Amino acid sequence: VEQLLDVRKAESGKLSPKLKSEDIVSFTKNEVSHFTYAVKKKGLELKVKSKLEKIMAYFDPGMISKVYFNVISNAIKFTDKGEIEINIERVDNNSFEILKNAPFNSFVMVKIQDTGRGIPKELELRIFERFYQDQSNKGKGYGIGLSHSKELIDAHNGFIEVESTLLAGTTIRFFLPDTELSDKLPIDIAASTEDIYIDEYSEKDVEEFTVDKTAKTILVVEDNIDMRKFIKSELKAVFNVIEASDGLEGLAKAEANIPDLIVSDVMMPNMDGIELCKKLKSNIKTSHIPFILLTAKVDLETKYEGIETGADDYIPKPFEMEYLLMRIKNLLHSREQLRRKFQNSTVLEPSAVTVTSIDEKFLSSLMEAINSGIPDSDFSVGLLESAMDMSHANFYRKVKSITGQSGQELLQNMRMKRAYQVLSEKKGLRISEVAYMVGFTNPKYFSKCFKEMYGFAPSELIK
């Protein structure tokens, strides 16, 4: 669907790339990894080769990803045995006939070569025609994929060509203008060609990721492995990403990891996204987690059902990845603003800092427990956790997610807020009296903590 929309953009002249400077070798290896299962299933080999470990190029990652998808999909589809090899190198405009009259002197060339059934010579030029299909392969390819790939390369001011031998294999080469200075990354002709093989796919690889303790954690729940991998590959540059293949697994991982946000498909086996959202939003441990539903079902009834379960956003497929990323960032930013509002307010109002009734009830109960315990100097976080009937881990995660503070910080700050209220409303009280009223046994330490929080001493507030 997305490619058909791109075709329309190409027709209206609105298909313009968003160029970025990226290492095309690393980018290619990542794109190729999506085909691991398909290659393994057919018993083929898929290699990426480059004389240089790193080749910087200017290109639109989204567009070139589509080119790889179309070209490699065809190579796998029409290759029954042997290998598919991808070579990446810099070339000048004298290297190939198609580049002779090019306005650029240097190009980055990507060559995809297979050992498949090949294409008859008379058909080579037609495979880039839109909607053309060879009658012998009707229904198996050559629809819009390759014609669209040509449009995407043309949008880069690049070139694409095919060379094939019947029953021996096909080679597709595309060339992207090399707009970087050639002396920045000189080609080492003496360097030996490095074979880069795809690692064998395993579920263990899915779960292992480097955790950045400062980054937010996103749980992606999606039964389609290609879509799940795609979303993860786009998000992992900014967030820690956890995966789940259906609603049941998503429910278990949400409760075990308490992510900062959940992105879930609607239609899944075992438990769909609507049911998952309903269960998480009705669970005190997970009710605060922002929830985004993704679905191809765009009827209003489904949309209303999703929102009624407590989903924070509802995004129809197909969607722009940039839009999903923007919605994720906006939801996380909104939650951060609520936490700051809580931390900066002198009086806590649960309805003003929460978005779900279960969270509001939790905070109301929490405030009631804190207010009851504040005068007691022995009242601790442990007693507060017992009053809320929660384990230390669950209490810490819940409170931290809603308020941005640990239990200890929350209790201390609430003591300070109570002191601020008392000092503001009740005149004639001594500072030592207020300190004892909020659970401090040392008035000097109380004054020190008060000043650290508000920037001025209790005596100044009285004045």
Tab-separated table of C-alpha atoms in Angstrom:
chain	number	residue	atom	x	y	z
A	1	VAL	CA	0.000	0.000	0.000
A	2	GLU	CA	2.806	2.389	0.918
A	3	GLN	CA	4.553	1.729	-2.408
A	4	LEU	CA	1.348	2.408	-4.342
A	5	LEU	CA	1.097	5.743	-2.528
A	6	ASP	CA	4.717	6.439	-3.511
A	7	VAL	CA	3.838	5.642	-7.136
A	8	ARG	CA	1.188	8.353	-6.957
A	9	LYS	CA	3.752	10.769	-5.524
A	10	ALA	CA	6.134	9.914	-8.371
A	11	GLU	CA	3.394	10.609	-10.925
A	12	SER	CA	2.774	14.038	-9.415
A	13	GLY	CA	6.490	14.802	-9.086
A	14	LYS	CA	6.366	14.870	-5.289
A	15	LEU	CA	8.658	11.902	-4.601
A	16	SER	CA	11.655	13.645	-3.062
A	17	PRO	CA	14.308	11.908	-0.916
A	18	LYS	CA	15.333	13.070	2.550
A	19	LEU	CA	19.069	12.620	2.224
A	20	LYS	CA	21.174	11.596	5.202
A	21	SER	CA	24.865	10.819	5.495
A	22	GLU	CA	25.070	7.137	6.485
A	23	ASP	CA	27.418	4.187	6.249
A	24	ILE	CA	25.806	2.247	3.411
A	25	VAL	CA	27.761	-0.944	4.252
A	26	SER	CA	26.321	-1.095	7.762
A	27	PHE	CA	22.896	-0.047	6.454
A	28	THR	CA	22.961	-2.819	3.840
A	29	LYS	CA	23.940	-5.490	6.379
A	30	ASN	CA	21.018	-4.426	8.566
A	31	GLU	CA	18.558	-4.519	5.642
A	32	VAL	CA	19.847	-7.901	4.491
A	33	SER	CA	19.328	-9.353	7.974
A	34	HIS	CA	15.555	-9.109	7.457
A	35	PHE	CA	15.813	-11.846	4.810
A	36	THR	CA	17.591	-14.376	7.044
A	37	TYR	CA	14.560	-16.633	7.460
A	38	ALA	CA	13.638	-16.621	3.751
A	39	VAL	CA	17.228	-17.371	2.684
A	40	LYS	CA	17.646	-20.128	5.259
A	41	LYS	CA	14.336	-21.710	4.252
A	42	LYS	CA	15.467	-22.035	0.611
A	43	GLY	CA	18.965	-23.216	1.518
A	44	LEU	CA	20.666	-20.224	-0.108
A	45	GLU	CA	23.652	-18.112	0.920
A	46	LEU	CA	23.357	-14.333	1.179
A	47	LYS	CA	26.574	-12.325	1.419
A	48	VAL	CA	27.469	-8.659	1.657
A	49	LYS	CA	30.936	-7.734	0.390
A	50	SER	CA	32.845	-4.488	0.492
A	51	LYS	CA	36.505	-3.580	0.069
A	52	LEU	CA	35.980	-0.960	2.746
A	53	GLU	CA	34.496	-1.654	6.135
A	54	LYS	CA	32.718	1.710	5.979
A	55	ILE	CA	31.466	3.720	2.988
A	56	MET	CA	29.654	6.966	3.727
A	57	ALA	CA	26.965	8.000	1.258
A	58	TYR	CA	24.079	10.418	1.024
A	59	PHE	CA	20.717	8.659	0.593
A	60	ASP	CA	17.185	8.387	1.919
A	61	PRO	CA	17.207	5.297	4.217
A	62	GLY	CA	13.490	4.673	3.799
A	63	MET	CA	13.673	4.770	0.008
A	64	ILE	CA	16.778	2.614	-0.321
A	65	SER	CA	15.251	0.149	2.156
A	66	LYS	CA	12.356	-0.294	-0.302
A	67	VAL	CA	14.793	-0.787	-3.173
A	68	TYR	CA	16.574	-3.534	-1.213
A	69	PHE	CA	13.261	-5.148	-0.291
A	70	ASN	CA	12.105	-5.325	-3.907
A	71	VAL	CA	15.389	-6.391	-5.494
A	72	ILE	CA	16.421	-8.952	-2.849
A	73	SER	CA	12.872	-10.367	-2.654
A	74	ASN	CA	12.975	-11.020	-6.404
A	75	ALA	CA	16.464	-12.530	-6.183
A	76	ILE	CA	15.329	-14.968	-3.465
A	77	LYS	CA	12.068	-15.734	-5.269
A	78	PHE	CA	13.774	-16.707	-8.548
A	79	THR	CA	16.862	-18.416	-7.123
A	80	ASP	CA	16.431	-22.081	-6.213
A	81	LYS	CA	20.043	-22.891	-5.367
A	82	GLY	CA	23.383	-21.165	-4.987
A	83	GLU	CA	23.912	-17.708	-3.555
A	84	ILE	CA	22.965	-14.059	-3.658
A	85	GLU	CA	25.894	-11.679	-3.351
A	86	ILE	CA	25.782	-7.953	-2.678
A	87	ASN	CA	28.879	-5.902	-3.509
A	88	ILE	CA	29.326	-2.266	-2.499
A	89	GLU	CA	32.069	-0.015	-3.847
A	90	ARG	CA	32.864	3.444	-5.188
A	91	VAL	CA	33.129	3.813	-8.961
A	92	ASP	CA	33.732	6.719	-11.376
A	93	ASN	CA	31.537	7.712	-14.288
A	94	ASN	CA	33.792	5.891	-16.762
A	95	SER	CA	33.268	2.493	-15.158
A	96	PHE	CA	29.888	1.662	-16.740
A	97	GLU	CA	28.165	2.651	-19.954
A	98	ILE	CA	25.063	3.855	-18.115
A	99	LEU	CA	27.200	6.481	-16.294
A	100	LYS	CA	28.961	7.906	-19.368
A	101	ASN	CA	26.842	11.066	-19.601
A	102	ALA	CA	26.150	11.393	-15.883
A	103	PRO	CA	26.601	14.870	-14.337
A	104	PHE	CA	28.525	13.337	-11.404
A	105	ASN	CA	32.095	12.053	-11.440
A	106	SER	CA	31.809	9.531	-8.630
A	107	PHE	CA	29.137	7.059	-7.484
A	108	VAL	CA	28.515	4.480	-4.797
A	109	MET	CA	27.551	1.271	-6.591
A	110	VAL	CA	25.495	-1.534	-5.071
A	111	LYS	CA	25.453	-4.752	-7.092
A	112	ILE	CA	22.971	-7.542	-6.263
A	113	GLN	CA	23.886	-10.739	-8.098
A	114	ASP	CA	22.033	-14.058	-7.933
A	115	THR	CA	22.442	-17.521	-9.464
A	116	GLY	CA	18.766	-17.897	-10.356
A	117	ARG	CA	16.835	-18.669	-13.503
A	118	GLY	CA	17.693	-15.389	-15.232
A	119	ILE	CA	15.731	-13.192	-17.635
A	120	PRO	CA	15.578	-13.451	-21.465
A	121	LYS	CA	17.591	-10.637	-23.118
A	122	GLU	CA	14.564	-9.201	-24.889
A	123	LEU	CA	12.815	-8.712	-21.546
A	124	GLU	CA	15.650	-7.049	-19.606
A	125	LEU	CA	14.590	-3.501	-20.486
A	126	ARG	CA	10.909	-4.194	-19.725
A	127	ILE	CA	11.312	-5.269	-16.101
A	128	PHE	CA	11.463	-1.623	-14.988
A	129	GLU	CA	8.130	-0.873	-16.677
A	130	ARG	CA	5.290	-0.277	-14.245
A	131	PHE	CA	2.925	-3.235	-13.820
A	132	TYR	CA	4.854	-5.332	-16.341
A	133	GLN	CA	4.855	-9.075	-15.598
A	134	ASP	CA	6.553	-11.766	-17.623
A	135	GLN	CA	3.813	-14.220	-18.658
A	136	SER	CA	5.916	-17.227	-17.574
A	137	ASN	CA	6.116	-15.777	-14.056
A	138	LYS	CA	2.591	-14.342	-13.884
A	139	GLY	CA	1.630	-13.707	-10.275
A	140	LYS	CA	5.179	-14.294	-8.992
A	141	GLY	CA	6.762	-10.889	-9.405
A	142	TYR	CA	7.623	-7.999	-11.730
A	143	GLY	CA	4.515	-6.049	-10.752
A	144	ILE	CA	5.316	-2.613	-9.338
A	145	GLY	CA	8.374	-3.558	-7.278
A	146	LEU	CA	11.180	-3.028	-9.777
A	147	SER	CA	9.523	-0.100	-11.563
A	148	HIS	CA	9.106	1.565	-8.175
A	149	SER	CA	12.747	0.810	-7.334
A	150	LYS	CA	13.753	2.681	-10.490
A	151	GLU	CA	11.595	5.653	-9.450
A	152	LEU	CA	13.277	5.695	-6.026
A	153	ILE	CA	16.769	5.581	-7.553
A	154	ASP	CA	15.788	8.250	-10.122
A	155	ALA	CA	14.646	10.446	-7.218
A	156	HIS	CA	18.253	10.251	-5.921
A	157	ASN	CA	19.541	11.336	-9.375
A	158	GLY	CA	20.989	7.846	-9.576
A	159	PHE	CA	20.888	5.036	-12.120
A	160	ILE	CA	19.761	1.400	-12.099
A	161	GLU	CA	20.318	-1.360	-14.671
A	162	VAL	CA	19.902	-5.097	-15.095
A	163	GLU	CA	22.145	-7.695	-16.706
A	164	SER	CA	21.043	-11.307	-16.964
A	165	THR	CA	21.888	-14.671	-18.479
A	166	LEU	CA	19.048	-17.148	-18.907
A	167	LEU	CA	19.353	-20.080	-16.470
A	168	ALA	CA	22.563	-18.582	-15.039
A	169	GLY	CA	21.499	-15.612	-12.952
A	170	THR	CA	20.654	-11.930	-12.824
A	171	THR	CA	22.645	-8.886	-11.722
A	172	ILE	CA	21.010	-5.592	-10.771
A	173	ARG	CA	23.243	-2.603	-10.191
A	174	PHE	CA	22.191	0.747	-8.837
A	175	PHE	CA	24.351	3.842	-8.534
A	176	LEU	CA	23.963	6.694	-6.054
A	177	PRO	CA	25.821	9.983	-6.669
A	178	ASP	CA	28.816	10.245	-4.363
A	179	THR	CA	28.475	13.769	-3.037
A	180	GLU	CA	31.169	13.426	-0.373
A	181	LEU	CA	34.761	14.398	-1.082
A	182	SER	CA	36.665	11.391	-2.411
A	183	ASP	CA	39.796	12.206	-0.389
A	184	LYS	CA	37.892	11.778	2.902
A	185	LEU	CA	37.541	8.035	2.468
A	186	PRO	CA	40.140	6.816	-0.052
A	187	ILE	CA	39.529	3.425	-1.638
A	188	ASP	CA	42.108	0.919	-0.483
A	189	ILE	CA	42.644	-1.160	-3.617
A	190	ALA	CA	45.018	-3.470	-1.764
A	191	ALA	CA	42.480	-4.287	0.926
A	192	SER	CA	41.158	-7.813	0.772
A	193	THR	CA	37.469	-8.289	0.175
A	194	GLU	CA	35.703	-9.103	3.420
A	195	ASP	CA	32.846	-11.588	3.394
A	196	ILE	CA	30.126	-10.561	5.779
A	197	TYR	CA	27.758	-13.429	6.518
A	198	ILE	CA	24.377	-13.117	8.154
A	199	ASP	CA	24.157	-14.629	11.617
A	200	GLU	CA	21.734	-17.513	11.917
A	201	TYR	CA	18.425	-16.297	13.279
A	202	SER	CA	17.525	-17.288	16.790
A	203	GLU	CA	14.976	-16.126	19.353
A	204	LYS	CA	17.871	-15.434	21.721
A	205	ASP	CA	19.052	-12.669	19.407
A	206	VAL	CA	15.633	-11.045	19.626
A	207	GLU	CA	15.824	-10.651	23.377
A	208	GLU	CA	19.432	-9.544	23.724
A	209	PHE	CA	19.971	-5.807	23.475
A	210	THR	CA	22.292	-3.322	25.090
A	211	VAL	CA	20.378	-1.478	27.780
A	212	ASP	CA	20.933	2.256	28.006
A	213	LYS	CA	19.856	3.058	31.546
A	214	THR	CA	19.133	6.677	30.590
A	215	ALA	CA	16.855	5.772	27.664
A	216	LYS	CA	13.148	5.027	27.897
A	217	THR	CA	11.985	1.444	27.351
A	218	ILE	CA	9.366	0.658	24.695
A	219	LEU	CA	7.496	-2.653	24.504
A	220	VAL	CA	6.520	-3.579	20.922
A	221	VAL	CA	3.744	-6.193	20.717
A	222	GLU	CA	3.248	-7.447	17.141
A	223	ASP	CA	2.644	-10.958	15.790
A	224	ASN	CA	4.087	-10.222	12.325
A	225	ILE	CA	7.826	-10.733	12.758
A	226	ASP	CA	8.788	-8.504	9.803
A	227	MET	CA	6.694	-5.604	11.105
A	228	ARG	CA	8.011	-6.158	14.647
A	229	LYS	CA	11.625	-6.168	13.444
A	230	PHE	CA	10.998	-3.070	11.354
A	231	ILE	CA	9.517	-1.103	14.244
A	232	LYS	CA	12.326	-2.254	16.551
A	233	SER	CA	15.042	-1.294	14.037
A	234	GLU	CA	13.572	2.210	13.788
A	235	LEU	CA	13.121	2.723	17.543
A	236	LYS	CA	16.307	1.163	18.917
A	237	ALA	CA	18.436	4.199	18.011
A	238	VAL	CA	16.478	6.246	20.581
A	239	PHE	CA	14.943	3.732	22.996
A	240	ASN	CA	15.535	0.392	24.669
A	241	VAL	CA	13.137	-1.987	22.893
A	242	ILE	CA	11.493	-5.163	24.224
A	243	GLU	CA	9.546	-7.440	21.861
A	244	ALA	CA	6.489	-9.652	22.254
A	245	SER	CA	4.844	-11.792	19.571
A	246	ASP	CA	1.251	-11.663	20.856
A	247	GLY	CA	-0.951	-10.223	23.605
A	248	LEU	CA	-0.266	-12.966	26.132
A	249	GLU	CA	3.493	-12.545	25.846
A	250	GLY	CA	3.039	-8.770	25.849
A	251	LEU	CA	1.026	-8.940	29.081
A	252	ALA	CA	3.740	-10.999	30.799
A	253	LYS	CA	6.568	-8.735	29.607
A	254	ALA	CA	4.684	-5.555	30.504
A	255	GLU	CA	4.152	-6.784	34.076
A	256	ALA	CA	7.740	-8.043	34.397
A	257	ASN	CA	9.517	-5.016	32.893
A	258	ILE	CA	7.078	-2.078	33.421
A	259	PRO	CA	8.088	-0.274	30.180
A	260	ASP	CA	7.704	3.468	29.701
A	261	LEU	CA	5.357	2.986	26.731
A	262	ILE	CA	3.696	0.146	24.796
A	263	VAL	CA	3.089	-0.057	21.033
A	264	SER	CA	0.726	-2.900	20.111
A	265	ASP	CA	-1.002	-4.278	17.047
A	266	VAL	CA	-4.745	-4.894	17.422
A	267	MET	CA	-5.251	-8.158	15.513
A	268	MET	CA	-3.092	-10.882	17.111
A	269	PRO	CA	-3.528	-14.539	18.117
A	270	ASN	CA	-4.074	-15.681	21.736
A	271	MET	CA	-4.885	-12.164	22.948
A	272	ASP	CA	-5.553	-9.138	20.739
A	273	GLY	CA	-4.378	-5.583	21.382
A	274	ILE	CA	-7.755	-4.369	22.658
A	275	GLU	CA	-7.858	-7.066	25.343
A	276	LEU	CA	-4.201	-6.465	26.210
A	277	CYS	CA	-4.837	-2.747	26.659
A	278	LYS	CA	-7.907	-3.443	28.799
A	279	LYS	CA	-5.999	-5.801	31.105
A	280	LEU	CA	-3.002	-3.485	31.515
A	281	LYS	CA	-5.107	-0.379	32.098
A	282	SER	CA	-7.127	-2.171	34.799
A	283	ASN	CA	-3.998	-3.412	36.618
A	284	ILE	CA	-2.624	-1.072	39.293
A	285	LYS	CA	0.948	-2.096	38.378
A	286	THR	CA	0.631	-1.112	34.717
A	287	SER	CA	-2.302	1.320	34.429
A	288	HIS	CA	-0.029	4.367	34.097
A	289	ILE	CA	1.840	3.074	31.012
A	290	PRO	CA	0.984	5.026	27.809
A	291	PHE	CA	-0.489	2.646	25.206
A	292	ILE	CA	-0.524	3.081	21.399
A	293	LEU	CA	-2.664	0.782	19.239
A	294	LEU	CA	-1.684	0.065	15.616
A	295	THR	CA	-4.232	-1.474	13.285
A	296	ALA	CA	-5.260	-1.947	9.667
A	297	LYS	CA	-8.897	-1.840	10.834
A	298	VAL	CA	-9.852	1.804	10.448
A	299	ASP	CA	-13.609	1.597	11.066
A	300	LEU	CA	-14.927	3.920	13.774
A	301	GLU	CA	-16.302	1.065	15.891
A	302	THR	CA	-12.839	-0.482	16.306
A	303	LYS	CA	-11.313	2.935	16.955
A	304	TYR	CA	-13.894	3.757	19.636
A	305	GLU	CA	-13.363	0.339	21.223
A	306	GLY	CA	-9.615	0.964	21.411
A	307	ILE	CA	-10.011	4.400	22.991
A	308	GLU	CA	-12.657	3.138	25.442
A	309	THR	CA	-10.224	0.543	26.810
A	310	GLY	CA	-7.883	3.374	27.803
A	311	ALA	CA	-5.527	3.476	24.807
A	312	ASP	CA	-3.700	6.803	24.662
A	313	ASP	CA	-3.394	6.841	20.875
A	314	TYR	CA	-4.756	4.931	17.888
A	315	ILE	CA	-2.706	4.857	14.668
A	316	PRO	CA	-4.072	3.231	11.479
A	317	LYS	CA	-1.816	1.203	9.172
A	318	PRO	CA	-0.026	2.001	6.959
A	319	PHE	CA	1.731	4.722	8.932
A	320	GLU	CA	4.817	6.855	8.521
A	321	MET	CA	7.499	5.710	10.967
A	322	GLU	CA	8.342	9.346	11.680
A	323	TYR	CA	4.728	9.908	12.747
A	324	LEU	CA	4.821	6.948	15.159
A	325	LEU	CA	8.111	8.201	16.598
A	326	MET	CA	6.631	11.684	17.019
A	327	ARG	CA	3.543	10.317	18.828
A	328	ILE	CA	5.751	8.218	21.136
A	329	LYS	CA	7.895	11.235	22.002
A	330	ASN	CA	4.821	13.423	22.568
A	331	LEU	CA	3.211	10.917	24.941
A	332	LEU	CA	6.443	10.482	26.893
A	333	HIS	CA	6.879	14.256	27.028
A	334	SER	CA	3.296	14.690	28.313
A	335	ARG	CA	3.940	12.176	31.102
A	336	GLU	CA	7.169	13.979	31.991
A	337	GLN	CA	5.272	17.264	32.231
A	338	LEU	CA	2.758	15.632	34.597
A	339	ARG	CA	5.597	14.401	36.801
A	340	ARG	CA	7.128	17.892	36.904
A	341	LYS	CA	3.735	19.362	37.732
A	342	PHE	CA	3.469	16.958	40.636
A	343	GLN	CA	6.991	17.715	41.863
A	344	ASN	CA	6.585	21.492	41.603
A	345	SER	CA	3.098	21.834	43.094
A	346	THR	CA	2.786	22.583	46.778
A	347	VAL	CA	-0.450	20.588	47.021
A	348	LEU	CA	-1.059	17.234	45.332
A	349	GLU	CA	-4.271	16.894	43.348
A	350	PRO	CA	-4.424	13.361	41.869
A	351	SER	CA	-6.918	14.323	39.144
A	352	ALA	CA	-4.516	16.965	37.891
A	353	VAL	CA	-1.576	14.636	37.392
A	354	THR	CA	-3.147	11.380	36.186
A	355	VAL	CA	-5.054	10.244	33.118
A	356	THR	CA	-6.745	7.037	34.232
A	357	SER	CA	-9.220	6.569	37.063
A	358	ILE	CA	-7.257	3.635	38.503
A	359	ASP	CA	-4.158	5.838	38.791
A	360	GLU	CA	-6.204	8.588	40.394
A	361	LYS	CA	-7.552	6.107	42.955
A	362	PHE	CA	-4.010	4.841	43.588
A	363	LEU	CA	-2.702	8.347	44.205
A	364	SER	CA	-5.662	9.228	46.426
A	365	SER	CA	-4.999	6.135	48.549
A	366	LEU	CA	-1.295	6.890	48.571
A	367	MET	CA	-1.830	10.477	49.708
A	368	GLU	CA	-4.230	9.315	52.397
A	369	ALA	CA	-1.624	6.852	53.694
A	370	ILE	CA	1.120	9.497	53.609
A	371	ASN	CA	-1.041	12.130	55.305
A	372	SER	CA	-1.844	9.673	58.093
A	373	GLY	CA	1.806	8.757	58.576
A	374	ILE	CA	3.518	12.142	58.148
A	375	PRO	CA	3.354	13.207	61.839
A	376	ASP	CA	5.078	9.960	62.907
A	377	SER	CA	8.870	10.279	62.709
A	378	ASP	CA	9.105	6.472	62.492
A	379	PHE	CA	6.841	6.354	59.426
A	380	SER	CA	9.021	4.937	56.634
A	381	VAL	CA	8.739	3.830	52.998
A	382	GLY	CA	8.462	0.231	54.216
A	383	LEU	CA	5.386	1.100	56.277
A	384	LEU	CA	3.975	3.039	53.317
A	385	GLU	CA	4.443	-0.009	51.026
A	386	SER	CA	2.663	-2.183	53.602
A	387	ALA	CA	-0.198	0.316	53.833
A	388	MET	CA	-0.569	0.153	50.033
A	389	ASP	CA	-0.281	-3.670	50.106
A	390	MET	CA	2.487	-3.641	47.470
A	391	SER	CA	5.928	-5.197	47.206
A	392	HIS	CA	8.955	-2.889	47.268
A	393	ALA	CA	9.680	-3.415	43.532
A	394	ASN	CA	6.095	-2.825	42.385
A	395	PHE	CA	5.671	0.194	44.653
A	396	TYR	CA	8.944	1.743	43.478
A	397	ARG	CA	8.089	1.264	39.771
A	398	LYS	CA	4.564	2.590	40.126
A	399	VAL	CA	5.472	5.650	42.158
A	400	LYS	CA	8.525	6.425	40.022
A	401	SER	CA	6.475	6.177	36.812
A	402	ILE	CA	3.720	8.517	38.019
A	403	THR	CA	5.682	11.031	40.105
A	404	GLY	CA	9.248	10.728	38.815
A	405	GLN	CA	10.391	10.142	42.405
A	406	SER	CA	11.336	7.156	44.520
A	407	GLY	CA	9.236	6.276	47.559
A	408	GLN	CA	11.787	7.867	49.871
A	409	GLU	CA	11.926	11.083	47.832
A	410	LEU	CA	8.121	11.197	47.660
A	411	LEU	CA	7.714	10.818	51.423
A	412	GLN	CA	10.327	13.484	52.116
A	413	ASN	CA	8.807	15.893	49.588
A	414	MET	CA	5.307	15.355	50.914
A	415	ARG	CA	6.561	16.193	54.406
A	416	MET	CA	7.999	19.416	52.967
A	417	LYS	CA	4.746	20.220	51.136
A	418	ARG	CA	2.733	19.662	54.307
A	419	ALA	CA	5.144	21.969	56.165
A	420	TYR	CA	4.734	24.613	53.434
A	421	GLN	CA	0.947	24.436	53.782
A	422	VAL	CA	1.036	24.666	57.571
A	423	LEU	CA	3.480	27.596	57.552
A	424	SER	CA	1.369	29.409	54.939
A	425	GLU	CA	-2.015	28.866	56.571
A	426	LYS	CA	-1.420	28.806	60.345
A	427	LYS	CA	0.208	31.906	61.745
A	428	GLY	CA	2.024	32.054	65.065
A	429	LEU	CA	3.536	28.561	64.952
A	430	ARG	CA	7.230	28.128	65.684
A	431	ILE	CA	9.413	26.384	63.133
A	432	SER	CA	10.247	23.634	65.634
A	433	GLU	CA	6.531	22.926	66.114
A	434	VAL	CA	5.988	22.565	62.363
A	435	ALA	CA	9.050	20.297	62.125
A	436	TYR	CA	7.579	17.930	64.731
A	437	MET	CA	4.177	18.045	63.001
A	438	VAL	CA	5.644	16.643	59.787
A	439	GLY	CA	7.729	13.901	61.386
A	440	PHE	CA	11.136	15.594	61.916
A	441	THR	CA	12.898	15.223	65.279
A	442	ASN	CA	15.590	17.822	64.479
A	443	PRO	CA	14.313	21.351	63.616
A	444	LYS	CA	17.698	22.402	62.166
A	445	TYR	CA	17.707	19.429	59.779
A	446	PHE	CA	14.106	20.254	58.864
A	447	SER	CA	15.090	23.854	57.978
A	448	LYS	CA	17.986	22.557	55.872
A	449	CYS	CA	15.722	20.148	53.909
A	450	PHE	CA	13.059	22.859	53.456
A	451	LYS	CA	15.585	25.308	52.010
A	452	GLU	CA	17.001	22.658	49.668
A	453	MET	CA	13.527	22.067	48.265
A	454	TYR	CA	12.141	25.602	48.050
A	455	GLY	CA	15.251	27.772	47.880
A	456	PHE	CA	14.410	29.747	51.016
A	457	ALA	CA	14.269	29.040	54.740
A	458	PRO	CA	10.996	28.422	56.660
A	459	SER	CA	11.569	31.692	58.555
A	460	GLU	CA	11.478	33.623	55.270
A	461	LEU	CA	8.126	32.068	54.375
A	462	ILE	CA	6.740	33.132	57.757
A	463	LYS	CA	7.931	36.708	57.132
